[in-house]
Amino acid sequence: MRAFLVRMPSGLRYWTVVDDDFLVVAHADLFLRELRLSRGRAELTTKAYAESVVLYLWWCLLTGRDWRTAAQHLGLFIVWLRWTPGPGTERTAVRPGPGSKPVRDNRHINKVLTAVRGLLSHARSRNAVPAWVLDQLYELGSEADLPLAARGESDTMQVRLRARHRLDEPESEVDRASDEEVVAMFLKCRSARDRLTILLLSRVGLRPGQVAGLHRTDCHLMPDSRALGCDVEGAHLHVVRRQNVNNAWSKSKQSWCMPLDFLVVQAFDQYVLERHEKLGAGGNDFLLVNLFRPPLGEPVTTAAIGELCTSLSRRAGLGRVVTPRMCRHAMASNVVDAGGKLDEVQALLGQKSAESPRHYLHPKPERLRDAIERVPSPRWGTEGPR
């Protein structure tokens, strides 16, 4: 049993599950197809869900359980996930002992359980599993255990369905890239394309999928773009969620305009000259394409952007790998350090929730020191400073 990539005649792709005879597992395929086609999830999302469903179905097969009713034993499935490698490995089980490292951490296990709940809930909607299975997956919970921002405005007690099986995940803070680190990486770039890529990550704040998915028609760099049918003033980018041949995908469902400063516009100009020197008028509509290795003119991938950040971090001797996500955090923090408001950060990052930008803010120590020193001594109001 394995996850399998399906290419549809329209060019759309999604991941499904096939058995050892390469026959499609029907209910898993229905669930994953709906996830991709009806809910608009990314291709990589269906891949992650398909791999999780494979683990669940494989566990049911090995333990002689019916996948439709095995939800009553999800606790045992969690133990199996923690200590057993997946299909395709040399060993099918490990023997845990003192100091042994689990095969999967809590975060990974929770993602698998999310996919399993989705599969069984979808199968229940088609009457493929008994109704009591949902009772094994969910329990009633109150809004009292939700953050204040997620609670309703009513004073009456509200109830909701809460997953029965969910492990505690350690909170992992993503650090921001410092300005010194970004500059060091920028100076180690060997092409105008790489310099533009770093600026799109650290100064514009785009995700790798959004950077790799940019088309040249998304870039309006003139002070006035009305001739292009765009009323947005100044240089800007249109970040659009679309299906791309390089599988680049914008996580944000909504489209938005991202303003650009002179530094990014200048990097665009240098890259356009470099691209024309390498490809002439050729190439496709993608903004960032291969210029130095085959296939020339083909769009870069999100994996290539991650590899670029890793390589630049090493070349700059930073002592750690500065990831694209850290660059995005740097952009958001710099906006606030410069006096920006949370609603501005939310709009610039293309986020829907007003609470989302808070995870991206990492105030500089100097700003925290200034905040403390601005607080007056309680005695100054009557006696004056001493």
Short mmCIF file of C-alpha atoms in Angstrom, two decimals:
data_model
loop_
_atom_site.label_atom_id
_atom_site.label_comp_id
_atom_site.label_asym_id
_atom_site.label_seq_id
_atom_site.Cartn_x
_atom_site.Cartn_y
_atom_site.Cartn_z
CA MET A 1 0.00 0.00 0.00
CA ARG A 2 1.34 3.41 -0.93
CA ALA A 3 0.49 7.01 -1.81
CA PHE A 4 0.22 7.53 -5.56
CA LEU A 5 0.21 10.69 -7.69
CA VAL A 6 -2.72 11.05 -10.11
CA ARG A 7 -2.37 13.32 -13.17
CA MET A 8 -5.73 14.33 -14.62
CA PRO A 9 -6.22 15.24 -18.30
CA SER A 10 -6.75 18.89 -17.33
CA GLY A 11 -3.26 18.97 -15.80
CA LEU A 12 -4.55 19.00 -12.23
CA ARG A 13 -2.81 16.56 -9.90
CA TYR A 14 -3.70 15.00 -6.57
CA TRP A 15 -2.50 12.12 -4.43
CA THR A 16 -4.47 8.97 -3.76
CA VAL A 17 -3.86 5.56 -2.15
CA VAL A 18 -3.31 2.30 -4.05
CA ASP A 19 -2.82 -1.23 -2.76
CA ASP A 20 -0.02 -3.65 -3.60
CA ASP A 21 -1.72 -4.49 -6.92
CA PHE A 22 -1.92 -0.77 -7.79
CA LEU A 23 -5.70 -0.80 -7.38
CA VAL A 24 -7.18 2.41 -6.02
CA VAL A 25 -8.51 2.23 -2.46
CA ALA A 26 -11.99 3.57 -3.18
CA HIS A 27 -12.99 5.44 -0.01
CA ALA A 28 -9.52 6.92 0.44
CA ASP A 29 -9.58 8.11 -3.16
CA LEU A 30 -13.01 9.71 -2.75
CA PHE A 31 -11.82 11.55 0.35
CA LEU A 32 -8.55 12.77 -1.17
CA ARG A 33 -10.19 13.74 -4.46
CA GLU A 34 -12.79 15.82 -2.65
CA LEU A 35 -10.04 17.40 -0.55
CA ARG A 36 -8.23 18.53 -3.69
CA LEU A 37 -11.04 19.30 -6.12
CA SER A 38 -13.94 20.44 -3.91
CA ARG A 39 -12.08 22.10 -1.05
CA GLY A 40 -9.24 23.57 -3.08
CA ARG A 41 -6.42 22.16 -0.95
CA ALA A 42 -2.88 22.17 -2.28
CA GLU A 43 -1.39 19.14 -4.01
CA LEU A 44 1.18 18.73 -1.23
CA THR A 45 -1.66 18.72 1.31
CA THR A 46 -3.28 15.75 -0.41
CA LYS A 47 0.13 14.07 -0.47
CA ALA A 48 0.53 14.47 3.30
CA TYR A 49 -3.02 13.23 3.89
CA ALA A 50 -2.50 10.27 1.54
CA GLU A 51 0.68 9.23 3.35
CA SER A 52 -1.14 9.47 6.69
CA VAL A 53 -4.06 7.39 5.40
CA VAL A 54 -1.57 4.77 4.19
CA LEU A 55 -0.17 4.48 7.72
CA TYR A 56 -3.65 3.99 9.15
CA LEU A 57 -4.71 1.41 6.57
CA TRP A 58 -1.40 -0.41 6.89
CA TRP A 59 -1.80 -0.60 10.69
CA CYS A 60 -5.32 -1.98 10.26
CA LEU A 61 -4.01 -4.59 7.82
CA LEU A 62 -1.14 -5.68 10.07
CA THR A 63 -3.31 -5.94 13.18
CA GLY A 64 -6.32 -7.55 11.50
CA ARG A 65 -8.67 -4.62 12.16
CA ASP A 66 -11.42 -3.27 9.95
CA TRP A 67 -10.52 0.31 9.03
CA ARG A 68 -14.17 1.31 9.36
CA THR A 69 -14.36 0.44 13.06
CA ALA A 70 -10.72 0.65 14.20
CA ALA A 71 -11.30 4.16 15.59
CA GLN A 72 -12.09 2.59 18.98
CA HIS A 73 -8.44 1.55 19.17
CA LEU A 74 -6.76 4.81 18.12
CA GLY A 75 -4.81 4.82 21.37
CA LEU A 76 -3.02 1.68 20.21
CA PHE A 77 -2.55 3.28 16.80
CA ILE A 78 -0.79 6.21 18.48
CA VAL A 79 1.61 3.83 20.23
CA TRP A 80 2.23 2.06 16.93
CA LEU A 81 2.92 5.38 15.18
CA ARG A 82 5.39 6.39 17.85
CA TRP A 83 7.54 3.28 17.61
CA THR A 84 6.98 1.68 14.21
CA PRO A 85 8.53 2.78 10.89
CA GLY A 86 6.24 3.13 7.90
CA PRO A 87 5.86 0.92 4.80
CA GLY A 88 8.89 0.54 2.59
CA THR A 89 11.40 0.43 5.44
CA GLU A 90 13.60 -2.55 6.25
CA ARG A 91 12.08 -3.06 9.67
CA THR A 92 8.34 -3.15 10.37
CA ALA A 93 8.69 -2.65 14.12
CA VAL A 94 11.14 -1.43 16.73
CA ARG A 95 11.53 -2.45 20.32
CA PRO A 96 11.47 0.69 22.49
CA GLY A 97 13.67 0.88 25.51
CA PRO A 98 15.19 3.42 27.90
CA GLY A 99 16.48 6.40 25.97
CA SER A 100 15.05 5.25 22.64
CA LYS A 101 14.08 7.98 20.23
CA PRO A 102 10.51 7.73 18.88
CA VAL A 103 10.08 7.26 15.16
CA ARG A 104 7.55 10.14 15.02
CA ASP A 105 7.13 13.08 17.36
CA ASN A 106 3.82 14.36 18.73
CA ARG A 107 3.44 16.95 16.01
CA HIS A 108 3.75 14.34 13.25
CA ILE A 109 1.35 11.96 15.02
CA ASN A 110 -1.26 14.71 15.38
CA LYS A 111 -1.08 15.37 11.64
CA VAL A 112 -1.66 11.68 10.93
CA LEU A 113 -4.64 11.63 13.30
CA THR A 114 -6.12 14.70 11.57
CA ALA A 115 -6.06 12.86 8.24
CA VAL A 116 -7.58 9.73 9.79
CA ARG A 117 -10.42 11.73 11.33
CA GLY A 118 -11.03 13.35 7.96
CA LEU A 119 -11.14 9.97 6.20
CA LEU A 120 -13.56 8.40 8.68
CA SER A 121 -15.79 11.48 8.85
CA HIS A 122 -15.99 11.57 5.06
CA ALA A 123 -16.76 7.84 4.94
CA ARG A 124 -19.49 8.34 7.56
CA SER A 125 -21.10 11.04 5.39
CA ARG A 126 -21.47 8.32 2.73
CA ASN A 127 -22.78 5.77 5.25
CA ALA A 128 -19.65 3.65 4.79
CA VAL A 129 -18.89 3.50 8.54
CA PRO A 130 -21.22 3.14 11.56
CA ALA A 131 -22.51 6.29 13.24
CA TRP A 132 -20.87 5.42 16.57
CA VAL A 133 -17.42 5.84 14.99
CA LEU A 134 -17.80 9.62 15.26
CA ASP A 135 -18.29 9.22 19.02
CA GLN A 136 -14.89 7.53 19.12
CA LEU A 137 -13.29 10.40 17.22
CA TYR A 138 -14.86 13.42 18.92
CA GLU A 139 -16.23 14.47 22.28
CA LEU A 140 -18.24 17.50 23.32
CA GLY A 141 -16.18 20.39 24.64
CA SER A 142 -17.02 23.91 25.77
CA GLU A 143 -15.65 27.21 24.50
CA ALA A 144 -14.05 27.78 27.90
CA ASP A 145 -10.89 26.00 26.75
CA LEU A 146 -10.53 28.22 23.68
CA PRO A 147 -8.52 31.47 23.54
CA LEU A 148 -10.58 34.61 24.14
CA ALA A 149 -10.22 35.68 20.52
CA ALA A 150 -11.78 32.39 19.36
CA ARG A 151 -14.82 32.55 21.66
CA GLY A 152 -18.20 33.84 20.63
CA GLU A 153 -19.75 37.05 21.92
CA SER A 154 -22.72 35.32 23.56
CA ASP A 155 -22.75 34.88 27.34
CA THR A 156 -24.39 31.47 27.06
CA MET A 157 -22.20 28.38 27.17
CA GLN A 158 -21.33 27.13 23.71
CA VAL A 159 -20.34 23.55 22.95
CA ARG A 160 -18.26 22.18 20.12
CA LEU A 161 -16.77 18.92 18.91
CA ARG A 162 -13.26 18.29 20.19
CA ALA A 163 -10.90 15.59 18.96
CA ARG A 164 -10.55 12.81 21.52
CA HIS A 165 -7.04 11.86 20.48
CA ARG A 166 -4.57 14.72 20.35
CA LEU A 167 -1.08 14.79 21.84
CA ASP A 168 0.53 17.82 23.45
CA GLU A 169 2.90 19.54 21.09
CA PRO A 170 5.88 21.54 22.35
CA GLU A 171 5.60 25.16 21.35
CA SER A 172 8.36 25.91 18.88
CA GLU A 173 9.16 29.55 18.25
CA VAL A 174 10.45 30.45 14.82
CA ASP A 175 13.22 32.99 15.21
CA ARG A 176 13.53 35.94 12.86
CA ALA A 177 16.49 36.44 10.59
CA SER A 178 18.48 39.44 11.70
CA ASP A 179 19.23 42.31 9.33
CA GLU A 180 22.91 41.40 9.50
CA GLU A 181 22.16 37.82 8.43
CA VAL A 182 20.00 38.94 5.50
CA VAL A 183 22.66 41.38 4.31
CA ALA A 184 25.37 38.71 4.61
CA MET A 185 23.27 36.29 2.51
CA PHE A 186 22.52 39.02 -0.02
CA LEU A 187 26.22 39.79 -0.48
CA LYS A 188 26.98 36.10 -1.12
CA CYS A 189 24.49 35.84 -3.98
CA ARG A 190 26.11 35.08 -7.32
CA SER A 191 23.33 36.29 -9.59
CA ALA A 192 20.71 39.01 -9.84
CA ARG A 193 18.03 36.29 -9.73
CA ASP A 194 19.25 35.06 -6.33
CA ARG A 195 19.42 38.61 -4.98
CA LEU A 196 15.85 39.23 -6.07
CA THR A 197 14.78 35.95 -4.45
CA ILE A 198 16.30 36.93 -1.09
CA LEU A 199 14.60 40.34 -1.21
CA LEU A 200 11.23 38.81 -2.06
CA LEU A 201 11.59 36.59 1.00
CA SER A 202 13.03 39.04 3.51
CA ARG A 203 11.82 42.46 2.37
CA VAL A 204 8.50 41.59 0.74
CA GLY A 205 7.74 38.71 3.13
CA LEU A 206 6.48 36.17 0.60
CA ARG A 207 6.43 32.45 1.26
CA PRO A 208 8.57 30.20 -1.00
CA GLY A 209 5.50 28.92 -2.82
CA GLN A 210 4.39 32.49 -3.50
CA VAL A 211 7.83 33.48 -4.76
CA ALA A 212 8.15 30.48 -7.09
CA GLY A 213 4.57 30.98 -8.29
CA LEU A 214 4.97 34.62 -9.34
CA HIS A 215 4.28 35.35 -13.00
CA ARG A 216 5.73 38.31 -14.85
CA THR A 217 2.19 39.61 -15.37
CA ASP A 218 1.83 39.79 -11.57
CA CYS A 219 4.57 42.42 -11.34
CA HIS A 220 3.55 46.05 -11.85
CA LEU A 221 6.66 48.13 -11.32
CA MET A 222 5.63 51.49 -12.79
CA PRO A 223 4.35 54.40 -10.67
CA ASP A 224 1.08 54.23 -12.62
CA SER A 225 -0.30 50.87 -13.81
CA ARG A 226 -3.65 52.01 -15.21
CA ALA A 227 -2.45 51.22 -18.72
CA LEU A 228 -2.36 47.57 -17.57
CA GLY A 229 -5.88 47.77 -16.21
CA CYS A 230 -4.70 48.07 -12.59
CA ASP A 231 -5.71 51.00 -10.37
CA VAL A 232 -3.19 50.28 -7.60
CA GLU A 233 -0.73 53.14 -7.25
CA GLY A 234 3.01 52.63 -7.12
CA ALA A 235 5.16 49.57 -7.72
CA HIS A 236 3.53 46.40 -6.40
CA LEU A 237 3.02 42.66 -6.83
CA HIS A 238 -0.24 40.76 -7.21
CA VAL A 239 -0.01 37.59 -5.10
CA VAL A 240 -2.45 35.14 -6.67
CA ARG A 241 -3.30 31.59 -5.69
CA ARG A 242 -3.22 29.43 -8.80
CA GLN A 243 -2.23 25.97 -9.95
CA ASN A 244 1.31 26.15 -11.39
CA VAL A 245 3.27 23.60 -13.37
CA ASN A 246 6.11 23.79 -10.82
CA ASN A 247 3.63 22.96 -8.01
CA ALA A 248 4.22 26.35 -6.39
CA TRP A 249 1.17 27.24 -4.32
CA SER A 250 0.15 30.28 -2.32
CA LYS A 251 -1.03 29.23 1.12
CA SER A 252 -3.35 32.24 1.32
CA LYS A 253 -6.64 31.65 -0.48
CA GLN A 254 -7.21 35.35 -1.03
CA SER A 255 -5.27 37.44 -3.52
CA TRP A 256 -3.72 40.73 -2.46
CA CYS A 257 -1.40 43.49 -3.63
CA MET A 258 2.01 43.83 -2.04
CA PRO A 259 3.72 47.24 -2.39
CA LEU A 260 7.42 47.28 -3.33
CA ASP A 261 10.12 49.74 -2.36
CA PHE A 262 12.92 51.10 -4.54
CA LEU A 263 15.39 48.40 -3.45
CA VAL A 264 13.19 45.56 -4.69
CA VAL A 265 12.36 47.43 -7.91
CA GLN A 266 16.07 47.92 -8.57
CA ALA A 267 16.65 44.20 -8.01
CA PHE A 268 13.89 43.51 -10.56
CA ASP A 269 15.63 45.71 -13.12
CA GLN A 270 18.95 43.91 -12.69
CA TYR A 271 17.29 40.51 -12.94
CA VAL A 272 15.40 41.42 -16.12
CA LEU A 273 18.70 42.36 -17.77
CA GLU A 274 20.31 39.13 -16.59
CA ARG A 275 17.39 37.05 -17.81
CA HIS A 276 17.37 38.74 -21.23
CA GLU A 277 21.12 38.12 -21.57
CA LYS A 278 20.62 34.39 -20.88
CA LEU A 279 17.29 33.71 -22.61
CA GLY A 280 16.60 36.65 -24.86
CA ALA A 281 12.88 36.90 -25.47
CA GLY A 282 12.42 33.22 -24.61
CA GLY A 283 11.23 31.58 -21.47
CA ASN A 284 7.73 31.40 -20.06
CA ASP A 285 5.63 33.81 -18.02
CA PHE A 286 7.07 32.71 -14.68
CA LEU A 287 9.16 35.39 -13.02
CA LEU A 288 12.00 33.27 -11.61
CA VAL A 289 13.35 30.66 -14.01
CA ASN A 290 16.44 28.51 -14.45
CA LEU A 291 19.25 30.54 -16.00
CA PHE A 292 22.38 28.56 -15.19
CA ARG A 293 21.45 24.89 -15.47
CA PRO A 294 18.99 22.86 -17.55
CA PRO A 295 16.19 22.93 -18.18
CA LEU A 296 16.83 26.59 -19.04
CA GLY A 297 13.81 28.85 -18.88
CA GLU A 298 11.79 26.50 -16.69
CA PRO A 299 10.37 27.95 -13.42
CA VAL A 300 12.28 27.46 -10.19
CA THR A 301 10.72 25.28 -7.49
CA THR A 302 10.02 25.90 -3.83
CA ALA A 303 12.65 23.27 -2.98
CA ALA A 304 15.23 25.23 -4.97
CA ILE A 305 14.46 28.36 -2.94
CA GLY A 306 15.02 26.44 0.29
CA GLU A 307 18.30 25.05 -1.07
CA LEU A 308 19.37 28.59 -1.98
CA CYS A 309 18.83 29.83 1.58
CA THR A 310 20.77 26.88 2.96
CA SER A 311 23.65 27.45 0.56
CA LEU A 312 23.80 31.20 1.24
CA SER A 313 23.74 30.64 5.00
CA ARG A 314 26.71 28.33 4.68
CA ARG A 315 28.62 30.63 2.33
CA ALA A 316 28.02 33.60 4.60
CA GLY A 317 29.33 31.65 7.61
CA LEU A 318 26.25 32.43 9.69
CA GLY A 319 26.56 29.43 12.00
CA ARG A 320 22.91 28.48 11.41
CA VAL A 321 20.59 27.99 8.46
CA VAL A 322 18.36 30.99 7.83
CA THR A 323 15.16 29.56 6.36
CA PRO A 324 12.63 31.34 4.12
CA ARG A 325 10.22 31.33 7.05
CA MET A 326 12.75 33.18 9.21
CA CYS A 327 13.04 35.78 6.44
CA ARG A 328 9.27 36.25 6.47
CA HIS A 329 9.36 36.73 10.24
CA ALA A 330 12.12 39.30 9.78
CA MET A 331 10.00 41.31 7.37
CA ALA A 332 7.01 41.41 9.74
CA SER A 333 9.17 42.34 12.73
CA ASN A 334 10.93 45.10 10.80
CA VAL A 335 7.58 46.64 9.86
CA VAL A 336 6.58 46.83 13.54
CA ASP A 337 10.03 48.03 14.64
CA ALA A 338 9.62 50.86 12.13
CA GLY A 339 6.30 51.88 13.73
CA GLY A 340 3.88 49.71 11.76
CA LYS A 341 0.61 48.46 13.26
CA LEU A 342 -0.69 44.91 13.48
CA ASP A 343 -3.39 45.53 10.87
CA GLU A 344 -0.68 46.70 8.47
CA VAL A 345 1.36 43.55 9.06
CA GLN A 346 -1.76 41.45 8.56
CA ALA A 347 -2.49 43.12 5.21
CA LEU A 348 1.12 42.94 4.02
CA LEU A 349 1.39 39.23 4.83
CA GLY A 350 -1.97 38.46 3.21
CA GLN A 351 -3.41 36.97 6.39
CA LYS A 352 -7.10 36.57 7.12
CA SER A 353 -7.13 36.53 10.92
CA ALA A 354 -6.21 39.59 12.96
CA GLU A 355 -4.38 37.33 15.44
CA SER A 356 -2.12 35.68 12.85
CA PRO A 357 0.53 38.46 12.69
CA ARG A 358 1.38 38.12 16.39
CA HIS A 359 3.33 34.92 15.76
CA TYR A 360 5.57 36.83 13.35
CA LEU A 361 6.61 39.61 15.68
CA HIS A 362 10.03 39.51 17.31
CA PRO A 363 10.76 42.95 18.81
CA LYS A 364 14.36 44.06 18.76
CA PRO A 365 15.99 44.20 22.21
CA GLU A 366 16.65 47.92 21.68
CA ARG A 367 12.94 48.57 21.23
CA LEU A 368 12.12 46.66 24.41
CA ARG A 369 14.75 48.66 26.30
CA ASP A 370 13.29 51.92 24.99
CA ALA A 371 9.82 50.81 26.07
CA ILE A 372 11.01 50.28 29.65
CA GLU A 373 12.92 53.56 29.81
CA ARG A 374 9.85 55.49 28.62
CA VAL A 375 7.97 54.45 31.78
CA PRO A 376 8.47 57.25 34.36
CA SER A 377 9.27 56.68 37.99
CA PRO A 378 6.14 56.92 40.20
CA ARG A 379 7.79 59.66 42.32
CA TRP A 380 8.55 61.98 39.42
CA GLY A 381 5.02 63.34 39.33
CA THR A 382 5.30 65.00 42.77
CA GLU A 383 8.95 65.38 43.67
CA GLY A 384 10.66 65.54 40.30
CA PRO A 385 13.54 63.32 39.20
CA ARG A 386 16.42 62.67 41.58
#
